[in-house]
Coordinates of C-alpha atoms and ligand atoms in Angstrom, one line a residue:
M1 CA 36.6 -243.1 -72.7
A2 CA 33.6 -241.0 -71.5
A3 CA 33.4 -237.4 -72.5
K4 CA 34.5 -234.9 -69.9
L5 CA 33.6 -231.3 -69.2
R6 CA 36.5 -228.9 -69.7
I7 CA 36.8 -225.2 -69.2
M8 CA 39.7 -223.4 -70.7
P9 CA 40.4 -219.7 -69.8
L10 CA 42.0 -218.0 -72.8
G11 CA 41.9 -214.4 -71.6
G12 CA 40.8 -212.2 -68.6
L13 CA 42.3 -214.5 -65.9
G14 CA 45.4 -212.8 -64.5
E15 CA 44.7 -209.5 -66.2
V16 CA 41.9 -206.9 -66.7
G17 CA 40.6 -207.2 -70.2
K18 CA 40.5 -209.5 -73.3
N19 CA 38.0 -211.9 -71.7
M20 CA 37.6 -215.2 -73.4
M21 CA 37.1 -218.8 -72.5
S22 CA 36.1 -222.1 -74.0
I23 CA 33.7 -224.6 -72.5
E24 CA 34.0 -228.1 -74.0
Y25 CA 32.2 -231.3 -73.8
G26 CA 33.3 -234.2 -76.0
R27 CA 33.5 -232.9 -79.5
N28 CA 31.6 -229.7 -78.8
V29 CA 33.1 -226.3 -78.0
L30 CA 31.4 -223.1 -76.9
V31 CA 33.3 -219.9 -76.6
V32 CA 32.3 -217.2 -74.1
D33 CA 33.2 -213.6 -75.0
A34 CA 36.0 -212.4 -77.3
G35 CA 37.4 -209.1 -75.9
I36 CA 40.4 -206.9 -76.3
M37 CA 42.7 -205.4 -73.7
F38 CA 44.1 -201.8 -73.8
P39 CA 47.9 -201.8 -73.9
E40 CA 49.9 -201.2 -70.8
S41 CA 52.4 -198.4 -70.7
D42 CA 55.3 -200.7 -71.6
M43 CA 53.5 -202.0 -74.7
L44 CA 55.0 -199.4 -77.0
G45 CA 53.0 -198.5 -80.1
V46 CA 50.5 -201.2 -79.5
D47 CA 46.8 -200.2 -80.3
Y48 CA 45.2 -203.1 -78.4
V49 CA 45.8 -206.7 -77.4
L50 CA 44.0 -209.8 -78.4
P51 CA 43.6 -213.1 -76.5
D52 CA 45.8 -215.9 -77.7
W53 CA 43.4 -218.4 -79.1
G54 CA 46.0 -220.7 -80.7
Y55 CA 44.6 -223.5 -78.4
L56 CA 41.3 -223.4 -80.4
R57 CA 42.9 -223.8 -83.9
D58 CA 42.8 -227.5 -84.0
K59 CA 39.2 -227.5 -82.6
K60 CA 37.9 -225.4 -85.5
D61 CA 35.4 -228.1 -86.6
L62 CA 34.1 -228.6 -83.0
M63 CA 33.2 -225.0 -82.3
R64 CA 29.4 -224.6 -82.0
A65 CA 28.9 -221.0 -81.0
V66 CA 30.4 -217.8 -79.5
L67 CA 28.2 -216.6 -76.6
I68 CA 28.5 -212.9 -75.7
T69 CA 27.7 -211.5 -72.2
H70 CA 27.6 -207.8 -73.1
G71 CA 28.8 -205.1 -75.4
H72 CA 31.9 -203.8 -73.7
Q73 CA 35.2 -203.9 -75.7
D74 CA 36.8 -206.3 -73.3
H75 CA 34.1 -208.8 -74.2
I76 CA 33.4 -208.1 -77.9
G77 CA 36.4 -206.1 -79.2
A78 CA 38.3 -209.1 -80.6
L79 CA 35.3 -210.6 -82.4
S80 CA 36.2 -209.2 -85.8
H81 CA 39.6 -210.8 -85.6
F82 CA 38.2 -214.0 -84.2
L83 CA 35.5 -214.3 -86.9
G84 CA 38.1 -213.6 -89.6
E85 CA 39.7 -216.9 -88.5
F86 CA 36.7 -219.0 -87.4
N87 CA 33.3 -219.1 -89.0
V88 CA 31.1 -219.6 -86.0
P89 CA 27.6 -218.3 -85.1
V90 CA 27.5 -215.6 -82.5
Y91 CA 24.8 -215.2 -79.9
A92 CA 24.2 -211.8 -78.2
T93 CA 21.4 -209.7 -76.7
R94 CA 19.8 -207.1 -78.9
L95 CA 21.9 -204.1 -77.8
T96 CA 25.1 -206.1 -77.8
R97 CA 24.3 -207.4 -81.2
G98 CA 23.9 -203.8 -82.4
L99 CA 27.3 -202.9 -81.1
I100 CA 28.8 -206.0 -82.7
E101 CA 27.2 -205.2 -86.0
V102 CA 28.9 -201.7 -86.0
Q103 CA 32.2 -203.4 -85.4
L104 CA 31.8 -206.1 -88.1
E105 CA 30.5 -203.6 -90.6
Q106 CA 33.7 -201.6 -90.3
K107 CA 35.7 -204.7 -91.1
N108 CA 33.4 -205.9 -93.9
L109 CA 32.6 -209.1 -92.0
L110 CA 28.9 -208.5 -91.3
A111 CA 27.5 -210.2 -94.3
G112 CA 29.5 -213.4 -93.8
T113 CA 28.7 -213.8 -90.1
T114 CA 25.7 -215.6 -88.5
L115 CA 24.4 -213.5 -85.7
H116 CA 21.6 -214.8 -83.3
T117 CA 19.8 -212.6 -80.8
Y118 CA 19.1 -214.1 -77.4
A119 CA 17.4 -212.5 -74.5
S120 CA 17.3 -213.1 -70.7
D121 CA 14.9 -215.9 -70.0
D122 CA 15.5 -217.6 -73.4
V123 CA 16.5 -221.2 -73.4
V124 CA 18.8 -222.0 -76.4
N125 CA 19.9 -225.5 -77.3
I126 CA 23.3 -225.7 -78.9
G127 CA 24.7 -229.2 -79.4
P128 CA 24.7 -230.9 -76.0
F129 CA 24.5 -227.6 -74.2
T130 CA 21.4 -225.7 -73.0
V131 CA 22.2 -222.0 -72.7
E132 CA 20.1 -219.7 -70.4
P133 CA 21.1 -216.1 -70.4
Y134 CA 19.8 -214.2 -67.3
H135 CA 19.7 -210.4 -66.7
V136 CA 22.5 -208.8 -64.6
C137 CA 23.2 -205.2 -63.8
H138 CA 26.3 -203.7 -65.2
S139 CA 27.2 -200.3 -66.7
I140 CA 25.7 -201.1 -70.0
P141 CA 22.1 -202.3 -70.6
D142 CA 21.2 -205.8 -71.9
T143 CA 24.0 -207.5 -70.0
V144 CA 23.6 -211.1 -69.2
G145 CA 25.2 -213.9 -67.2
L146 CA 24.9 -217.4 -68.5
G147 CA 23.5 -220.6 -67.2
I148 CA 25.0 -223.4 -69.3
T149 CA 23.7 -226.9 -68.7
T150 CA 26.1 -229.5 -70.0
P151 CA 25.9 -233.3 -69.7
G152 CA 28.6 -232.9 -67.0
G153 CA 26.5 -230.4 -64.9
L154 CA 25.3 -226.8 -64.7
I155 CA 27.9 -224.0 -65.2
V156 CA 27.0 -220.4 -64.2
H157 CA 29.1 -217.7 -65.8
S158 CA 28.5 -214.4 -64.0
G159 CA 29.6 -212.1 -66.9
D160 CA 30.4 -208.7 -65.5
F161 CA 27.8 -208.0 -62.8
K162 CA 26.8 -206.0 -59.7
F163 CA 23.7 -206.2 -57.5
D164 CA 22.2 -202.8 -58.1
H165 CA 18.7 -202.4 -56.7
T166 CA 18.1 -199.1 -58.4
P167 CA 19.9 -199.3 -61.8
V168 CA 19.4 -196.7 -64.5
D169 CA 17.4 -199.0 -66.7
G170 CA 15.2 -200.1 -63.8
Q171 CA 16.1 -203.8 -64.2
P172 CA 17.9 -205.3 -61.2
T173 CA 19.9 -208.5 -61.5
D174 CA 17.6 -211.5 -61.9
H175 CA 17.6 -213.0 -58.4
A176 CA 14.8 -215.4 -59.2
K177 CA 16.7 -217.1 -62.0
L178 CA 19.8 -217.4 -59.7
A179 CA 17.6 -219.1 -57.1
E180 CA 16.3 -221.5 -59.8
F181 CA 19.8 -222.4 -60.8
S182 CA 20.6 -223.0 -57.2
N183 CA 17.7 -225.4 -56.8
R184 CA 18.8 -227.3 -59.8
G185 CA 22.3 -227.6 -58.3
V186 CA 25.3 -225.6 -59.7
L187 CA 28.4 -227.6 -60.6
V188 CA 30.7 -224.6 -61.3
L189 CA 30.4 -220.9 -60.7
L190 CA 32.7 -218.6 -62.7
S191 CA 32.5 -215.2 -61.1
D192 CA 33.6 -211.6 -61.9
S193 CA 36.6 -210.7 -59.6
T194 CA 37.3 -207.2 -60.8
N195 CA 36.5 -205.6 -57.5
A196 CA 37.4 -208.5 -55.2
D197 CA 39.6 -206.1 -53.2
Q198 CA 36.8 -203.6 -52.5
P199 CA 34.9 -204.3 -49.3
G200 CA 31.2 -203.7 -48.9
H201 CA 28.8 -203.0 -51.8
T202 CA 29.4 -201.1 -55.0
P203 CA 27.2 -198.0 -54.8
S204 CA 24.1 -197.9 -57.0
E205 CA 24.3 -195.9 -60.3
T206 CA 21.7 -193.6 -58.9
V207 CA 24.2 -192.0 -56.5
L208 CA 25.6 -190.3 -59.6
D209 CA 22.4 -188.4 -60.2
D210 CA 23.0 -186.1 -57.3
A211 CA 26.6 -185.5 -58.2
F212 CA 25.8 -184.6 -61.8
H213 CA 22.9 -182.5 -60.7
Q214 CA 25.0 -180.5 -58.3
I215 CA 27.9 -180.0 -60.8
M216 CA 25.4 -179.0 -63.5
R217 CA 23.8 -176.5 -61.2
E218 CA 27.1 -174.9 -60.3
A219 CA 28.8 -175.0 -63.7
P220 CA 29.0 -171.4 -64.8
G221 CA 29.4 -172.3 -68.5
R222 CA 29.5 -175.4 -70.6
L223 CA 29.7 -178.8 -69.1
I224 CA 31.8 -181.4 -70.8
I225 CA 31.4 -185.0 -69.5
A226 CA 33.8 -187.6 -70.7
T227 CA 33.3 -191.4 -70.3
F228 CA 33.6 -194.6 -72.2
S229 CA 31.5 -194.6 -75.3
S230 CA 30.1 -198.0 -74.3
L231 CA 28.8 -196.8 -70.9
I232 CA 25.3 -196.4 -72.3
S233 CA 23.8 -196.2 -68.8
R234 CA 26.1 -193.2 -67.9
I235 CA 25.1 -191.4 -71.1
Q236 CA 21.4 -191.9 -70.2
Q237 CA 22.0 -190.4 -66.7
V238 CA 23.7 -187.4 -68.1
V239 CA 20.8 -186.9 -70.6
D240 CA 18.3 -187.1 -67.8
V241 CA 20.0 -184.5 -65.7
T242 CA 20.6 -182.3 -68.8
A243 CA 16.8 -182.4 -69.5
R244 CA 16.1 -181.4 -65.8
H245 CA 18.4 -178.4 -66.1
K246 CA 16.9 -177.4 -69.5
R247 CA 20.2 -177.6 -71.1
K248 CA 21.0 -179.1 -74.6
I249 CA 23.4 -182.0 -75.2
A250 CA 25.8 -182.7 -78.0
I251 CA 27.7 -185.9 -78.5
A252 CA 31.4 -185.8 -79.5
G253 CA 33.6 -188.6 -80.6
R254 CA 33.0 -191.1 -83.4
S255 CA 32.5 -194.2 -81.2
M256 CA 30.2 -192.4 -78.9
V257 CA 28.2 -191.0 -81.8
E258 CA 27.8 -194.5 -83.3
N259 CA 27.0 -196.2 -80.0
T260 CA 24.5 -193.5 -79.1
R261 CA 22.8 -193.8 -82.5
M262 CA 22.6 -197.6 -82.2
A263 CA 21.3 -197.6 -78.7
R264 CA 18.7 -195.0 -79.5
Q265 CA 17.5 -196.9 -82.6
L266 CA 17.1 -200.0 -80.5
G267 CA 15.4 -198.2 -77.7
Y268 CA 18.1 -198.6 -75.0
L269 CA 18.8 -194.9 -74.8
D270 CA 16.1 -192.2 -74.5
I271 CA 17.2 -188.8 -75.7
P272 CA 14.4 -186.4 -76.5
E273 CA 14.9 -185.0 -79.9
E274 CA 14.5 -181.4 -78.7
I275 CA 17.5 -181.5 -76.4
L276 CA 19.9 -183.2 -78.8
V277 CA 22.0 -180.7 -80.8
S278 CA 25.0 -181.0 -83.1
L279 CA 28.5 -179.7 -82.3
D280 CA 27.9 -176.9 -84.8
E281 CA 24.6 -175.9 -83.2
I282 CA 26.1 -175.4 -79.7
Q283 CA 28.2 -172.5 -81.0
N284 CA 25.0 -170.5 -81.2
L285 CA 23.8 -171.4 -77.7
P286 CA 24.6 -169.6 -74.4
A287 CA 27.4 -171.5 -72.6
R288 CA 25.1 -172.2 -69.6
Q289 CA 22.8 -174.3 -71.8
V290 CA 25.4 -176.6 -73.2
V291 CA 26.4 -180.1 -72.2
I292 CA 28.8 -182.1 -74.3
M293 CA 29.2 -185.8 -73.9
A294 CA 32.6 -186.9 -75.0
T295 CA 35.1 -189.7 -75.3
G296 CA 38.6 -189.8 -73.8
A297 CA 38.2 -190.1 -70.0
Q298 CA 41.3 -192.5 -70.1
G299 CA 43.5 -189.9 -71.7
E300 CA 43.4 -191.8 -75.0
P301 CA 45.5 -189.7 -77.5
M302 CA 42.9 -189.7 -80.3
A303 CA 39.8 -189.2 -78.2
V304 CA 37.9 -185.9 -77.9
L305 CA 39.1 -184.9 -74.4
N306 CA 42.8 -185.1 -75.3
R307 CA 42.1 -183.1 -78.5
L308 CA 40.4 -180.4 -76.4
A309 CA 43.3 -180.4 -73.9
T310 CA 45.8 -179.9 -76.7
D311 CA 43.6 -177.6 -78.8
Q312 CA 43.5 -180.0 -81.7
H313 CA 39.8 -180.5 -82.1
P314 CA 38.4 -179.3 -85.4
V315 CA 35.2 -177.7 -84.0
L316 CA 35.5 -177.5 -80.2
G317 CA 38.0 -175.7 -78.0
I318 CA 38.2 -175.2 -74.2
Q319 CA 36.9 -171.8 -73.2
D320 CA 36.8 -169.9 -70.0
G321 CA 34.1 -171.1 -67.6
D322 CA 34.1 -174.7 -69.0
T323 CA 33.6 -177.5 -66.5
V324 CA 35.0 -180.9 -67.4
V325 CA 34.0 -184.2 -65.7
L326 CA 35.9 -187.4 -66.1
S327 CA 33.3 -190.0 -65.4
S328 CA 35.1 -193.3 -65.4
H329 CA 37.6 -195.3 -63.5
T330 CA 41.1 -195.0 -64.8
I331 CA 42.3 -198.4 -66.2
P332 CA 45.6 -199.3 -64.6
G333 CA 48.4 -198.2 -66.9
N334 CA 46.5 -195.1 -68.1
E335 CA 47.0 -193.0 -65.1
E336 CA 49.9 -190.9 -66.5
M337 CA 48.0 -190.1 -69.7
T338 CA 44.9 -189.2 -67.8
H339 CA 46.7 -187.0 -65.4
A340 CA 48.4 -185.2 -68.3
V341 CA 45.1 -184.5 -69.9
I342 CA 43.6 -183.2 -66.6
N343 CA 46.6 -180.8 -66.1
R344 CA 46.3 -179.5 -69.7
L345 CA 42.6 -178.9 -69.2
F346 CA 43.3 -176.8 -66.1
Q347 CA 46.0 -174.9 -68.0
R348 CA 43.4 -173.9 -70.6
G349 CA 41.2 -172.5 -67.9
A350 CA 38.7 -175.3 -67.4
D351 CA 37.5 -176.6 -64.0
V352 CA 37.9 -180.3 -63.8
Y353 CA 36.2 -183.0 -61.7
Y354 CA 37.5 -186.5 -61.6
G355 CA 37.9 -189.7 -59.6
P356 CA 38.7 -189.2 -56.0
L357 CA 37.6 -185.5 -56.0
A358 CA 34.0 -186.1 -56.6
Q359 CA 31.6 -189.1 -56.9
V360 CA 31.4 -188.9 -60.7
H361 CA 31.8 -192.6 -61.4
V362 CA 30.6 -195.8 -59.8
S363 CA 31.9 -199.2 -60.8
G364 CA 29.8 -201.6 -62.8
H365 CA 31.3 -204.6 -60.9
A366 CA 30.4 -206.3 -57.7
S367 CA 32.3 -205.6 -54.5
Q368 CA 33.0 -208.2 -51.9
E369 CA 29.6 -208.4 -50.2
E370 CA 27.9 -208.8 -53.6
Q371 CA 30.4 -211.5 -54.6
K372 CA 29.5 -213.3 -51.4
L373 CA 25.8 -212.9 -52.1
L374 CA 26.2 -214.6 -55.5
I375 CA 28.3 -217.5 -54.0
N376 CA 25.8 -218.0 -51.2
M377 CA 22.8 -217.9 -53.5
L378 CA 24.2 -220.5 -55.9
R379 CA 26.2 -222.7 -53.4
P380 CA 28.3 -224.1 -56.3
H381 CA 30.2 -227.3 -56.1
F382 CA 33.3 -225.7 -57.6
F383 CA 34.3 -222.1 -57.7
V384 CA 36.5 -220.4 -60.3
P385 CA 37.2 -216.6 -60.0
I386 CA 37.4 -214.9 -63.4
H387 CA 37.9 -211.4 -64.8
G388 CA 40.8 -209.9 -62.8
E389 CA 44.5 -209.7 -62.2
L390 CA 46.0 -212.5 -60.1
R391 CA 45.6 -210.4 -56.9
H392 CA 41.8 -210.1 -57.6
L393 CA 41.5 -213.8 -58.4
K394 CA 43.4 -214.8 -55.2
Q395 CA 41.2 -212.5 -53.1
H396 CA 38.0 -213.8 -54.6
G397 CA 39.3 -217.4 -53.9
K398 CA 39.7 -216.4 -50.2
I399 CA 36.2 -215.1 -50.1
A400 CA 34.8 -218.4 -51.4
R401 CA 36.9 -220.2 -48.8
Q402 CA 35.5 -218.0 -46.0
L403 CA 32.0 -219.0 -47.2
G404 CA 32.8 -222.6 -46.7
I405 CA 33.8 -223.8 -50.2
P406 CA 36.6 -226.3 -49.6
D407 CA 40.0 -225.4 -51.0
E408 CA 40.2 -228.3 -53.4
K409 CA 37.0 -227.1 -55.0
I410 CA 38.4 -223.7 -55.8
A411 CA 40.5 -223.1 -58.8
V412 CA 42.5 -219.9 -58.8
V413 CA 44.3 -220.0 -62.2
E414 CA 45.5 -217.7 -64.9
N415 CA 44.9 -218.0 -68.6
G416 CA 45.9 -221.3 -70.2
Y417 CA 45.2 -223.7 -67.4
P418 CA 42.6 -226.3 -68.5
L419 CA 40.1 -227.2 -65.8
T420 CA 38.6 -230.7 -66.2
F421 CA 35.5 -231.7 -64.2
D422 CA 35.0 -235.4 -63.9
D423 CA 33.0 -237.5 -61.5
G424 CA 33.0 -234.8 -58.7
Q425 CA 36.7 -234.1 -59.2
L426 CA 38.4 -231.1 -60.5
E427 CA 41.7 -231.5 -62.3
I428 CA 43.9 -228.5 -63.2
G429 CA 46.0 -229.5 -66.2
E430 CA 49.3 -228.4 -67.6
R431 CA 49.4 -224.8 -68.7
V432 CA 49.0 -224.4 -72.5
P433 CA 51.5 -221.7 -73.5
G434 CA 50.1 -218.4 -74.7
H435 CA 51.1 -214.8 -75.0
H436 CA 49.7 -211.4 -75.7
V437 CA 48.8 -210.9 -79.4
F438 CA 49.5 -207.3 -80.1
V439 CA 47.6 -205.3 -82.8
D440 CA 49.6 -202.4 -84.2
G441 CA 47.9 -200.8 -87.1
A442 CA 47.4 -203.6 -89.7
L443 CA 50.0 -205.8 -88.0
V444 CA 48.3 -208.5 -86.0
G445 CA 50.6 -210.8 -83.9
K446 CA 53.6 -209.6 -85.9
V447 CA 54.9 -207.5 -83.1
G448 CA 56.4 -209.8 -80.5
P449 CA 58.8 -209.5 -77.5
T450 CA 61.9 -209.0 -79.7
V451 CA 60.3 -206.0 -81.6
M452 CA 59.1 -204.7 -78.2
R453 CA 62.6 -204.8 -76.8
E454 CA 63.9 -203.0 -79.9
R455 CA 61.3 -200.3 -79.5
E456 CA 62.3 -199.9 -75.9
A457 CA 66.0 -199.6 -76.8
L458 CA 65.2 -197.0 -79.5
G459 CA 63.0 -195.1 -77.1
Q460 CA 65.8 -195.0 -74.5
S461 CA 68.6 -193.4 -76.6
G462 CA 67.5 -193.4 -80.3
F463 CA 69.6 -194.8 -83.1
V464 CA 72.8 -194.1 -85.0
T465 CA 73.5 -195.7 -88.4
A466 CA 76.8 -195.6 -90.2
V467 CA 76.9 -195.8 -94.0
V468 CA 80.3 -196.7 -95.5
R469 CA 81.4 -197.5 -99.0
Y470 CA 84.1 -200.1 -98.9
E471 CA 86.5 -201.7 -101.4
R472 CA 86.9 -205.4 -100.6
Q473 CA 90.1 -205.9 -102.7
T474 CA 92.1 -203.4 -100.6
G475 CA 90.1 -203.7 -97.4
R476 CA 89.7 -199.9 -97.2
P477 CA 86.8 -197.5 -96.9
V478 CA 86.1 -195.3 -99.9
G479 CA 85.3 -191.6 -99.3
Q480 CA 83.7 -190.2 -96.2
P481 CA 81.3 -192.3 -94.2
R482 CA 77.8 -191.0 -93.5
I483 CA 76.1 -190.9 -90.2
I484 CA 72.3 -190.9 -89.8
T485 CA 70.9 -190.4 -86.4
R486 CA 67.5 -189.9 -84.8
G487 CA 66.5 -189.5 -81.2
F488 CA 70.2 -189.6 -80.0
V489 CA 71.8 -186.2 -80.4
F490 CA 70.6 -183.3 -82.6
A491 CA 73.0 -183.7 -85.5
P492 CA 73.5 -180.1 -86.4
E493 CA 74.6 -179.3 -82.9
A494 CA 76.8 -182.4 -82.5
G495 CA 79.3 -181.8 -85.3
E496 CA 82.4 -182.4 -83.2
L497 CA 81.1 -185.8 -81.8
L498 CA 79.9 -186.9 -85.2
S499 CA 83.1 -186.0 -87.0
Q500 CA 85.1 -188.0 -84.4
A501 CA 82.7 -190.8 -85.0
E502 CA 83.4 -190.7 -88.7
D503 CA 87.1 -191.2 -88.0
V504 CA 86.2 -194.2 -85.7
I505 CA 84.1 -195.6 -88.5
R506 CA 86.9 -195.2 -91.1
A507 CA 89.4 -196.9 -88.8
A508 CA 87.1 -199.8 -88.1
A509 CA 86.4 -200.2 -91.8
S510 CA 90.2 -200.5 -92.6
V511 CA 90.7 -204.2 -92.5
R512 CA 92.6 -207.0 -94.1
P513 CA 92.2 -207.0 -98.0
G514 CA 89.4 -209.5 -99.1
N515 CA 87.3 -209.2 -95.9
P516 CA 83.6 -209.5 -96.7
S517 CA 81.4 -206.5 -96.0
S518 CA 79.4 -208.4 -93.4
E519 CA 82.4 -208.7 -91.2
V520 CA 83.2 -205.0 -91.7
E521 CA 79.7 -204.2 -90.5
V522 CA 80.2 -206.1 -87.2
Q523 CA 83.5 -204.2 -86.7
V524 CA 82.1 -200.8 -87.5
E525 CA 79.1 -201.3 -85.2
S526 CA 81.1 -202.5 -82.2
A527 CA 83.7 -199.7 -82.6
L528 CA 81.1 -197.1 -83.0
S529 CA 79.0 -198.3 -80.0
R530 CA 82.1 -198.3 -77.8
F531 CA 83.1 -194.8 -78.9
L532 CA 79.6 -193.3 -78.4
H533 CA 79.2 -194.9 -75.0
Q534 CA 82.7 -193.7 -74.0
E535 CA 81.9 -190.1 -75.1
T536 CA 78.3 -189.8 -74.0
R537 CA 77.5 -192.6 -71.5
C538 CA 74.5 -193.4 -73.7
R539 CA 73.8 -196.6 -75.6
P540 CA 71.9 -195.7 -78.8
V541 CA 71.0 -198.6 -81.1
V542 CA 73.9 -198.7 -83.6
T543 CA 73.5 -200.2 -87.1
S544 CA 75.7 -200.0 -90.2
A545 CA 75.4 -200.5 -93.9
V546 CA 78.7 -201.3 -95.5
I547 CA 78.4 -201.1 -99.3
E548 CA 80.9 -202.9 -101.4
E549 CA 82.3 -200.9 -104.3
Ligands
ZN601 ZN1 31.8 -204.9 -68.8
ZN602 ZN1 34.5 -206.6 -68.5

C-alpha cells in the first residue's frame, strides 16, 4: 500500500490554547507546536492543561522533529513535558529558541535536548519533508508560518498571524513567499481561526502608540502597564513611548524579567540602558517619571498585578495617583478574576484603563478580511481551520466556502480526527479519544474527571468526617465519636448540630455483633448524610473511619 499523507490535530482545534498537531507521511512524523492551555474556571486547582499526545506514543520511533511557530505559551508551554517523554529534535527561530531554552533550563532538560535554529526563508530537509518557515506578523517577533512540502503535496500552516502593514518590528507578513507557495500549488491550508468572528481587519499594532502616548501624558503619577510576559512587541511599544516622555521603566514579574532579558540579549527588544531601572530604584524617582511593566493582566493570582491589588507585593504597592493599564485581551474564563483585580485596584485609589474603555490592546490574530486574503492568495485545494473553539472553526469554514472552496474540501474538525489526503480525496477518520491532561503542581495527568467532581463537591459544601471506635464482637461503638469538618459549618458555633450528629453516628454504629467495620462505615456515612441534609439542606461530602478495637 502506498504511503499516505495524514494530519492529526492533537490540540487547539475546538479550544483556544494547547496547540499541537502531527503531520505524517509513511513512517515519518513531524509535530507542529506543543502548547499549554490556561485552565477554565471549572478546572479547580489546575495550573495548566497539556494536549493529550497518547496517539503519538506508538509512533515514538517515527518522530523526526518538532517544529515551533513562535514563542507563546500556547505553542511552546508543553515542550518540557513532551521532551521528557520523547527525545526529538526541536526547530525554532532564534527568539523562540531563547524562550524555549529558559523553559527547558528550569526543568533541567536543556542539556539533553537537540535544538536547531531555523529562520524565515530557510529550507530545511527533514526525512521526506522540506520545511520552509516564512515570516508572519503576530504579537511576538520572530513568528513564522510553515510551508511543508511532503511527497503528498504542499501544506501551509499559518501559525498565529495577522497582516499588519506597520508592525512594531517593521517586518510585515511575507506576501512574496505566500505568492510563491501559491504558484507551486497548495494542497492544504491550515489557518488560524482565533478571530473568525471578527469582521474587517485587525488594527495595526501602531494604533496603540497613540493610546499609550495619551495615557502617559495625562497620568499624574506612576504608570503601571500589565500584559503577557511573552508580548515582546507590546513591551517594545511601551519602552518607546516611555523614552519619548523621558520617563524610566522598571520590569516586574519573574517571567517578564526573564523574557525581557532574553529578548534584549538576542536583539529583539531595544531598551536603552539609561531608561531601564530596578524596582528599588523607582522608589527614589518622582512618580511622574515612573513606568512599570508588569505581569498579571489576566488576573492570575501569583502575578504582579494581583499582588498589587491585594497589597502583597514585597516591594511595590499601589499609591495615590497611580494609573494602571491592562493591555491584553482577557482569555475566556478569566473574566471574573480580571474584574476582581480591576475593582481592587480602584479601591486602592488607582485609575484603571482596560479593554473596552480604551484602545490599549490589539489582537495578534487575523480578522475575517485577513483570513480571506490568505485563502485567496494561496487558493488551497483543501482547507482546515485551526486554532479556535468550534464556533471559530465553523465560521472560518463558512468564510472558505464563501470564497469558493467546495464543501467536501473543507474539514471543520476538533482535536482527534485524523485527516487523510490521498489522490485528491480527503478522508476524515474515526476520532481517536483524548482528554485534557491536567497539571496540578507536580501531578501530571493524575487529576482526572473523578477528582475534579470530588473537588467540585468539596467546594460546594465542604466535608464532614466521622471517626468511631467500634467493637466487632459486640457490634457496639466505644466511647464518643469524633467529628472533623472543614468548609461545612464553623465547628465551634455548631455545637448543637454536631452533638446531635454524634448521636446519629453512635446509633448507626450499633449493629449486629460480628459486623465488619467496612459495613459499619457505610451505615454511618449514609445515616450522617441523611441527618445533615435533613437539618441543613446541604450535602457536604461525608466520610467515616471506623476503627476496630
Ligand atoms: Zn501566539
Ligand atoms: Zn496561539
